PDB file of C-alpha atoms and ligand atoms in Angstrom:
ATOM      1  CA  MET A   1      40.299 124.023  84.087  1.00  0.00           C
ATOM      2  CA  THR A   2      40.905 123.190  87.741  1.00  0.00           C
ATOM      3  CA  ARG A   3      42.718 125.673  89.952  1.00  0.00           C
ATOM      4  CA  LYS A   4      45.684 123.326  89.977  1.00  0.00           C
ATOM      5  CA  GLU A   5      45.841 123.257  86.178  1.00  0.00           C
ATOM      6  CA  GLU A   6      45.546 127.030  86.079  1.00  0.00           C
ATOM      7  CA  LEU A   7      48.360 127.587  88.586  1.00  0.00           C
ATOM      8  CA  ALA A   8      50.538 124.959  86.914  1.00  0.00           C
ATOM      9  CA  HIS A   9      50.063 126.680  83.574  1.00  0.00           C
ATOM     10  CA  ASN A  10      50.813 130.186  84.894  1.00  0.00           C
ATOM     11  CA  LEU A  11      53.793 128.949  86.840  1.00  0.00           C
ATOM     12  CA  GLY A  12      55.150 127.220  83.759  1.00  0.00           C
ATOM     13  CA  VAL A  13      54.835 130.405  81.698  1.00  0.00           C
ATOM     14  CA  VAL A  14      56.628 132.486  84.334  1.00  0.00           C
ATOM     15  CA  GLN A  15      59.370 129.910  84.850  1.00  0.00           C
ATOM     16  CA  GLU A  16      59.979 129.675  81.134  1.00  0.00           C
ATOM     17  CA  LYS A  17      60.235 133.464  80.834  1.00  0.00           C
ATOM     18  CA  ILE A  18      62.698 133.592  83.707  1.00  0.00           C
ATOM     19  CA  HIS A  19      64.758 130.927  82.004  1.00  0.00           C
ATOM     20  CA  LYS A  20      64.759 132.671  78.651  1.00  0.00           C
ATOM     21  CA  VAL A  21      65.554 136.136  79.950  1.00  0.00           C
ATOM     22  CA  ALA A  22      68.297 134.768  82.186  1.00  0.00           C
ATOM     23  CA  GLN A  23      69.915 132.992  79.294  1.00  0.00           C
ATOM     24  CA  SER A  24      69.657 135.921  76.927  1.00  0.00           C
ATOM     25  CA  SER A  25      71.242 138.171  79.605  1.00  0.00           C
ATOM     26  CA  GLY A  26      74.105 135.729  80.046  1.00  0.00           C
ATOM     27  CA  ARG A  27      72.938 134.657  83.486  1.00  0.00           C
ATOM     28  CA  ASN A  28      72.553 131.228  84.972  1.00  0.00           C
ATOM     29  CA  PRO A  29      68.832 130.620  85.684  1.00  0.00           C
ATOM     30  CA  SER A  30      69.756 128.537  88.722  1.00  0.00           C
ATOM     31  CA  GLU A  31      71.068 131.615  90.515  1.00  0.00           C
ATOM     32  CA  ILE A  32      67.619 133.241  90.375  1.00  0.00           C
ATOM     33  CA  SER A  33      65.074 132.316  93.070  1.00  0.00           C
ATOM     34  CA  LEU A  34      61.378 132.601  92.379  1.00  0.00           C
ATOM     35  CA  ILE A  35      59.337 133.605  95.413  1.00  0.00           C
ATOM     36  CA  VAL A  36      55.635 133.148  94.765  1.00  0.00           C
ATOM     37  CA  VAL A  37      53.728 135.919  96.535  1.00  0.00           C
ATOM     38  CA  THR A  38      50.631 134.258  97.979  1.00  0.00           C
ATOM     39  CA  LYS A  39      49.256 137.319  99.835  1.00  0.00           C
ATOM     40  CA  THR A  40      45.438 137.614  99.823  1.00  0.00           C
ATOM     41  CA  PHE A  41      45.091 134.151  98.244  1.00  0.00           C
ATOM     42  CA  PRO A  42      43.755 131.213 100.273  1.00  0.00           C
ATOM     43  CA  VAL A  43      45.813 128.530 101.983  1.00  0.00           C
ATOM     44  CA  SER A  44      44.464 126.064  99.412  1.00  0.00           C
ATOM     45  CA  ASP A  45      46.368 127.944  96.686  1.00  0.00           C
ATOM     46  CA  ALA A  46      49.556 127.822  98.713  1.00  0.00           C
ATOM     47  CA  GLU A  47      49.019 124.060  99.120  1.00  0.00           C
ATOM     48  CA  ILE A  48      48.619 123.631  95.373  1.00  0.00           C
ATOM     49  CA  LEU A  49      51.796 125.621  94.774  1.00  0.00           C
ATOM     50  CA  TYR A  50      53.552 123.337  97.234  1.00  0.00           C
ATOM     51  CA  GLU A  51      52.359 120.294  95.268  1.00  0.00           C
ATOM     52  CA  LEU A  52      53.731 121.973  92.149  1.00  0.00           C
ATOM     53  CA  GLY A  53      57.144 122.144  93.771  1.00  0.00           C
ATOM     54  CA  ILE A  54      57.217 125.714  95.087  1.00  0.00           C
ATOM     55  CA  ARG A  55      59.146 126.074  98.350  1.00  0.00           C
ATOM     56  CA  ASP A  56      59.564 129.876  98.544  1.00  0.00           C
ATOM     57  CA  MET A  57      56.428 131.870  99.366  1.00  0.00           C
ATOM     58  CA  GLY A  58      56.000 135.548 100.128  1.00  0.00           C
ATOM     59  CA  GLU A  59      53.550 137.364 102.399  1.00  0.00           C
ATOM     60  CA  ASN A  60      53.000 141.027 103.286  1.00  0.00           C
ATOM     61  CA  ARG A  61      50.981 140.737 106.485  1.00  0.00           C
ATOM     62  CA  ASP A  62      51.954 139.120 109.740  1.00  0.00           C
ATOM     63  CA  GLU A  63      48.578 137.536 110.508  1.00  0.00           C
ATOM     64  CA  GLU A  64      48.281 136.003 107.082  1.00  0.00           C
ATOM     65  CA  GLY A  65      51.829 134.691 107.007  1.00  0.00           C
ATOM     66  CA  ALA A  66      51.488 133.201 110.486  1.00  0.00           C
ATOM     67  CA  LEU A  67      48.305 131.406 109.474  1.00  0.00           C
ATOM     68  CA  LYS A  68      49.567 130.023 106.185  1.00  0.00           C
ATOM     69  CA  SER A  69      52.940 128.969 107.515  1.00  0.00           C
ATOM     70  CA  GLU A  70      51.205 126.981 110.235  1.00  0.00           C
ATOM     71  CA  GLN A  71      49.222 125.014 107.691  1.00  0.00           C
ATOM     72  CA  LEU A  72      51.916 124.291 105.142  1.00  0.00           C
ATOM     73  CA  PRO A  73      54.707 121.716 105.389  1.00  0.00           C
ATOM     74  CA  ILE A  74      57.745 122.718 107.371  1.00  0.00           C
ATOM     75  CA  ASP A  75      60.116 122.929 104.407  1.00  0.00           C
ATOM     76  CA  VAL A  76      58.482 126.027 102.915  1.00  0.00           C
ATOM     77  CA  LYS A  77      60.724 129.070 103.191  1.00  0.00           C
ATOM     78  CA  TRP A  78      58.563 132.059 104.141  1.00  0.00           C
ATOM     79  CA  HIS A  79      59.487 135.521 102.943  1.00  0.00           C
ATOM     80  CA  PHE A  80      58.096 138.627 104.641  1.00  0.00           C
ATOM     81  CA  GLN A  81      58.102 141.593 102.297  1.00  0.00           C
ATOM     82  CA  GLY A  82      55.476 143.953 103.750  1.00  0.00           C
ATOM     83  CA  GLN A  83      56.154 147.069 105.766  1.00  0.00           C
ATOM     84  CA  VAL A  84      57.424 146.077 109.197  1.00  0.00           C
ATOM     85  CA  GLN A  85      55.543 147.352 112.222  1.00  0.00           C
ATOM     86  CA  GLY A  86      57.484 147.323 115.482  1.00  0.00           C
ATOM     87  CA  ARG A  87      54.738 145.663 117.486  1.00  0.00           C
ATOM     88  CA  LYS A  88      54.590 142.772 115.008  1.00  0.00           C
ATOM     89  CA  ILE A  89      58.264 141.888 115.093  1.00  0.00           C
ATOM     90  CA  ARG A  90      57.991 139.211 117.734  1.00  0.00           C
ATOM     91  CA  SER A  91      55.278 137.491 115.758  1.00  0.00           C
ATOM     92  CA  ILE A  92      56.993 137.864 112.374  1.00  0.00           C
ATOM     93  CA  SER A  93      60.110 136.341 113.919  1.00  0.00           C
ATOM     94  CA  GLY A  94      58.043 133.292 114.770  1.00  0.00           C
ATOM     95  CA  TRP A  95      57.268 132.303 111.191  1.00  0.00           C
ATOM     96  CA  ALA A  96      59.316 134.252 108.628  1.00  0.00           C
ATOM     97  CA  ASP A  97      62.599 132.783 107.395  1.00  0.00           C
ATOM     98  CA  VAL A  98      63.588 135.837 105.374  1.00  0.00           C
ATOM     99  CA  VAL A  99      62.671 139.519 105.814  1.00  0.00           C
ATOM    100  CA  HIS A 100      62.972 141.617 102.646  1.00  0.00           C
ATOM    101  CA  SER A 101      61.839 144.911 104.089  1.00  0.00           C
ATOM    102  CA  LEU A 102      64.209 145.956 106.857  1.00  0.00           C
ATOM    103  CA  ASP A 103      64.356 149.760 106.883  1.00  0.00           C
ATOM    104  CA  SER A 104      64.761 151.016 110.442  1.00  0.00           C
ATOM    105  CA  THR A 105      67.445 150.796 113.117  1.00  0.00           C
ATOM    106  CA  ALA A 106      64.788 150.430 115.810  1.00  0.00           C
ATOM    107  CA  HIS A 107      63.267 147.459 113.992  1.00  0.00           C
ATOM    108  CA  ALA A 108      66.687 145.923 113.464  1.00  0.00           C
ATOM    109  CA  GLN A 109      67.408 146.092 117.182  1.00  0.00           C
ATOM    110  CA  LYS A 110      64.054 144.563 117.946  1.00  0.00           C
ATOM    111  CA  PHE A 111      64.621 141.680 115.522  1.00  0.00           C
ATOM    112  CA  ASP A 112      68.027 141.249 117.110  1.00  0.00           C
ATOM    113  CA  VAL A 113      66.738 140.813 120.649  1.00  0.00           C
ATOM    114  CA  GLU A 114      63.922 138.436 119.823  1.00  0.00           C
ATOM    115  CA  ASN A 115      65.470 135.276 121.223  1.00  0.00           C
ATOM    116  CA  GLU A 116      63.349 132.849 119.313  1.00  0.00           C
ATOM    117  CA  ASN A 117      64.322 134.705 116.185  1.00  0.00           C
ATOM    118  CA  LYS A 118      63.569 132.410 113.309  1.00  0.00           C
ATOM    119  CA  VAL A 119      64.558 134.924 110.658  1.00  0.00           C
ATOM    120  CA  GLU A 120      67.745 133.760 109.030  1.00  0.00           C
ATOM    121  CA  GLU A 121      68.288 136.401 106.390  1.00  0.00           C
ATOM    122  CA  PHE A 122      67.538 140.084 105.972  1.00  0.00           C
ATOM    123  CA  PHE A 123      67.380 142.326 102.953  1.00  0.00           C
ATOM    124  CA  ILE A 124      67.651 146.081 103.360  1.00  0.00           C
ATOM    125  CA  GLN A 125      64.800 147.769 101.514  1.00  0.00           C
ATOM    126  CA  ILE A 126      65.738 150.843  99.498  1.00  0.00           C
ATOM    127  CA  ASN A 127      63.218 153.497  98.509  1.00  0.00           C
ATOM    128  CA  LEU A 128      64.256 154.814  95.105  1.00  0.00           C
ATOM    129  CA  GLU A 129      61.536 157.452  95.160  1.00  0.00           C
ATOM    130  CA  PRO A 130      62.796 159.899  97.802  1.00  0.00           C
ATOM    131  CA  ASP A 131      59.716 162.118  97.649  1.00  0.00           C
ATOM    132  CA  ARG A 132      57.523 159.166  98.601  1.00  0.00           C
ATOM    133  CA  SER A 133      58.602 158.375 102.149  1.00  0.00           C
ATOM    134  CA  ASP A 134      55.355 156.468 102.731  1.00  0.00           C
ATOM    135  CA  ARG A 135      56.470 153.622 100.517  1.00  0.00           C
ATOM    136  CA  GLY A 136      58.872 151.762 102.779  1.00  0.00           C
ATOM    137  CA  GLY A 137      62.616 151.564 102.499  1.00  0.00           C
ATOM    138  CA  ILE A 138      65.489 153.859 103.373  1.00  0.00           C
ATOM    139  CA  PRO A 139      66.772 156.490 100.926  1.00  0.00           C
ATOM    140  CA  ALA A 140      69.782 155.327  98.940  1.00  0.00           C
ATOM    141  CA  THR A 141      71.894 158.036 100.585  1.00  0.00           C
ATOM    142  CA  GLU A 142      71.408 156.406 104.004  1.00  0.00           C
ATOM    143  CA  LEU A 143      72.490 152.917 102.980  1.00  0.00           C
ATOM    144  CA  GLY A 144      76.126 153.282 104.050  1.00  0.00           C
ATOM    145  CA  SER A 145      75.366 154.377 107.601  1.00  0.00           C
ATOM    146  CA  PHE A 146      72.447 151.943 107.991  1.00  0.00           C
ATOM    147  CA  ALA A 147      74.578 148.987 106.885  1.00  0.00           C
ATOM    148  CA  GLN A 148      77.362 150.064 109.215  1.00  0.00           C
ATOM    149  CA  PHE A 149      74.900 150.215 112.093  1.00  0.00           C
ATOM    150  CA  LEU A 150      73.622 146.704 111.350  1.00  0.00           C
ATOM    151  CA  GLN A 151      77.116 145.331 111.095  1.00  0.00           C
ATOM    152  CA  GLN A 152      78.407 146.948 114.288  1.00  0.00           C
ATOM    153  CA  ARG A 153      75.352 146.866 116.519  1.00  0.00           C
ATOM    154  CA  THR A 154      73.396 143.726 115.626  1.00  0.00           C
ATOM    155  CA  LEU A 155      73.973 140.076 114.755  1.00  0.00           C
ATOM    156  CA  LEU A 156      71.483 140.115 111.904  1.00  0.00           C
ATOM    157  CA  LYS A 157      72.602 138.330 108.776  1.00  0.00           C
ATOM    158  CA  VAL A 158      72.205 140.804 105.939  1.00  0.00           C
ATOM    159  CA  VAL A 159      72.220 139.118 102.526  1.00  0.00           C
ATOM    160  CA  GLY A 160      71.357 141.903 100.104  1.00  0.00           C
ATOM    161  CA  LEU A 161      69.172 144.757  98.921  1.00  0.00           C
ATOM    162  CA  MET A 162      65.490 144.896  98.018  1.00  0.00           C
ATOM    163  CA  THR A 163      63.374 147.440  96.180  1.00  0.00           C
ATOM    164  CA  VAL A 164      59.961 147.935  94.625  1.00  0.00           C
ATOM    165  CA  ALA A 165      60.270 149.789  91.339  1.00  0.00           C
ATOM    166  CA  PRO A 166      58.802 153.301  91.606  1.00  0.00           C
ATOM    167  CA  LEU A 167      55.639 153.842  89.572  1.00  0.00           C
ATOM    168  CA  SER A 168      56.939 157.197  88.440  1.00  0.00           C
ATOM    169  CA  ARG A 169      59.867 155.956  86.415  1.00  0.00           C
ATOM    170  CA  ASP A 170      61.268 153.210  84.243  1.00  0.00           C
ATOM    171  CA  ALA A 171      61.705 150.028  86.286  1.00  0.00           C
ATOM    172  CA  GLY A 172      64.839 148.951  84.434  1.00  0.00           C
ATOM    173  CA  GLY A 173      66.632 152.159  85.405  1.00  0.00           C
ATOM    174  CA  ALA A 174      65.627 151.706  89.031  1.00  0.00           C
ATOM    175  CA  PHE A 175      66.947 148.134  89.074  1.00  0.00           C
ATOM    176  CA  VAL A 176      70.268 149.202  87.591  1.00  0.00           C
ATOM    177  CA  GLN A 177      70.449 151.817  90.343  1.00  0.00           C
ATOM    178  CA  LEU A 178      69.847 149.172  93.031  1.00  0.00           C
ATOM    179  CA  LYS A 179      72.545 146.971  91.534  1.00  0.00           C
ATOM    180  CA  ALA A 180      74.957 149.919  91.658  1.00  0.00           C
ATOM    181  CA  LEU A 181      74.232 150.422  95.365  1.00  0.00           C
ATOM    182  CA  GLN A 182      75.488 146.922  96.067  1.00  0.00           C
ATOM    183  CA  SER A 183      79.065 148.187  96.362  1.00  0.00           C
ATOM    184  CA  VAL A 184      78.033 150.361  99.333  1.00  0.00           C
ATOM    185  CA  LEU A 185      76.480 147.377 101.139  1.00  0.00           C
ATOM    186  CA  LEU A 186      79.474 145.151 100.418  1.00  0.00           C
ATOM    187  CA  GLU A 187      81.714 147.497 102.441  1.00  0.00           C
ATOM    188  CA  SER A 188      79.898 146.364 105.593  1.00  0.00           C
ATOM    189  CA  PHE A 189      78.701 142.906 104.473  1.00  0.00           C
ATOM    190  CA  PRO A 190      81.145 141.478 101.917  1.00  0.00           C
ATOM    191  CA  ALA A 191      78.948 138.445 101.205  1.00  0.00           C
ATOM    192  CA  ALA A 192      75.669 140.354 100.746  1.00  0.00           C
ATOM    193  CA  THR A 193      75.324 139.938  97.000  1.00  0.00           C
ATOM    194  CA  ALA A 194      71.599 139.159  96.781  1.00  0.00           C
ATOM    195  CA  LEU A 195      69.207 141.518  94.961  1.00  0.00           C
ATOM    196  CA  SER A 196      65.484 141.125  95.634  1.00  0.00           C
ATOM    197  CA  MET A 197      63.799 142.996  92.798  1.00  0.00           C
ATOM    198  CA  GLY A 198      61.265 142.277  90.088  1.00  0.00           C
ATOM    199  CA  MET A 199      57.506 141.658  90.349  1.00  0.00           C
ATOM    200  CA  SER A 200      54.890 140.481  87.851  1.00  0.00           C
ATOM    201  CA  ASN A 201      55.129 143.573  85.667  1.00  0.00           C
ATOM    202  CA  ASP A 202      58.863 144.101  85.649  1.00  0.00           C
ATOM    203  CA  PHE A 203      60.716 140.879  86.413  1.00  0.00           C
ATOM    204  CA  GLU A 204      62.311 140.622  82.982  1.00  0.00           C
ATOM    205  CA  ALA A 205      64.047 143.990  83.475  1.00  0.00           C
ATOM    206  CA  ALA A 206      65.055 142.904  86.972  1.00  0.00           C
ATOM    207  CA  ILE A 207      66.728 139.734  85.707  1.00  0.00           C
ATOM    208  CA  THR A 208      68.665 141.695  83.117  1.00  0.00           C
ATOM    209  CA  ALA A 209      69.822 144.105  85.858  1.00  0.00           C
ATOM    210  CA  GLY A 210      71.028 141.256  88.094  1.00  0.00           C
ATOM    211  CA  ALA A 211      68.123 140.184  90.330  1.00  0.00           C
ATOM    212  CA  THR A 212      68.721 137.062  92.418  1.00  0.00           C
ATOM    213  CA  HIS A 213      65.242 136.973  94.027  1.00  0.00           C
ATOM    214  CA  LEU A 214      62.025 137.659  92.108  1.00  0.00           C
ATOM    215  CA  ARG A 215      58.801 138.270  94.062  1.00  0.00           C
ATOM    216  CA  ILE A 216      55.941 137.332  91.765  1.00  0.00           C
ATOM    217  CA  GLY A 217      52.256 137.134  92.678  1.00  0.00           C
ATOM    218  CA  SER A 218      49.564 138.074  90.179  1.00  0.00           C
ATOM    219  CA  SER A 219      51.205 136.569  87.068  1.00  0.00           C
ATOM    220  CA  ILE A 220      50.863 133.195  88.733  1.00  0.00           C
ATOM    221  CA  LEU A 221      47.835 133.502  91.017  1.00  0.00           C
ATOM    222  CA  GLY A 222      45.746 136.038  89.124  1.00  0.00           C
ATOM    223  CA  SER A 223      44.735 139.544  90.093  1.00  0.00           C
ATOM    224  CA  ARG A 224      44.110 140.226  93.747  1.00  0.00           C
ATOM    225  CA  VAL A 225      40.579 141.089  94.802  1.00  0.00           C
ATOM    226  CA  LEU A 226      41.459 142.059  98.344  1.00  0.00           C
ATOM    227  CA  PRO A 227      43.920 144.836  99.121  1.00  0.00           C
ATOM    228  CA  ALA A 228      47.390 143.664 100.091  1.00  0.00           C
TER     229      ALA A 228
HETATM  230  C1  LIG B   1      52.523 142.273  96.265  1.00  0.00           C
HETATM  231  C2  LIG B   1      53.992 142.380  96.205  1.00  0.00           C
HETATM  232  C3  LIG B   1      54.726 141.659  95.242  1.00  0.00           C
HETATM  233  C4  LIG B   1      54.080 140.832  94.146  1.00  0.00           C
HETATM  234  O1  LIG B   1      53.425 141.688  93.258  1.00  0.00           O
HETATM  235  P1  LIG B   1      52.786 141.160  91.871  1.00  0.00           P
HETATM  236  O2  LIG B   1      52.650 142.407  91.077  1.00  0.00           O
HETATM  237  O3  LIG B   1      51.493 140.532  92.218  1.00  0.00           O
HETATM  238  O4  LIG B   1      53.723 140.205  91.266  1.00  0.00           O
HETATM  239  C5  LIG B   1      56.110 141.752  95.294  1.00  0.00           C
HETATM  240  N1  LIG B   1      56.743 142.516  96.215  1.00  0.00           N
HETATM  241  C6  LIG B   1      56.067 143.234  97.131  1.00  0.00           C
HETATM  242  C7  LIG B   1      56.812 144.049  98.121  1.00  0.00           C
HETATM  243  C8  LIG B   1      54.669 143.205  97.149  1.00  0.00           C
HETATM  244  O5  LIG B   1      54.013 143.939  98.040  1.00  0.00           O
END
């Protein structure tokens, strides 16, 4: 099997699952975006995915995203979903179209002042595991004040919430919790109805809970050898 056949097969399996779960949860599959997470995989894989029709790709590291985005056609939408580092914001703003991992007021202000800001949409990342502050995301209890800050003090376009399901608990429960937090965000951003949740191991539960953006890597590309 060539790499293209392998990726086409895996992609087909994932797309069919998304379709089925969406339909059985009474959701329209067309309102669910699949972001293929290409992190640690070579540019050649991203090019194959492009040939297979994929236009949304996700990366966790600035250097890698900058490199891949330079080599792929212009109509790929690049999603940054790694932990943001302040000193990388200028560079991330140069290639990412969507940032899924906004979790600090200082970073928000920095994104806001980057004039060449390419980033069109931001998700606020929520950490649903409050005792693990190393994992990225703000605690759910801070969402109201964080959203208010973004609305009043920046021009960033906030479109929704993002989370990574905690390892310590049932993913489905975590996704239902993220969905419930939407009402808090909508007080500041009435149009911010997107929910970025669901990865290779838990995307079915995420669809059932209302995900609009799935971030899927290993189910399509295989297991990662290099650390993310
Ligand atoms: C790596 C990563 C993914 C994709 O994970 P898979 O388990 O390979 O599907 C999604 N979201 C984030 C934030 C990631 O770091």
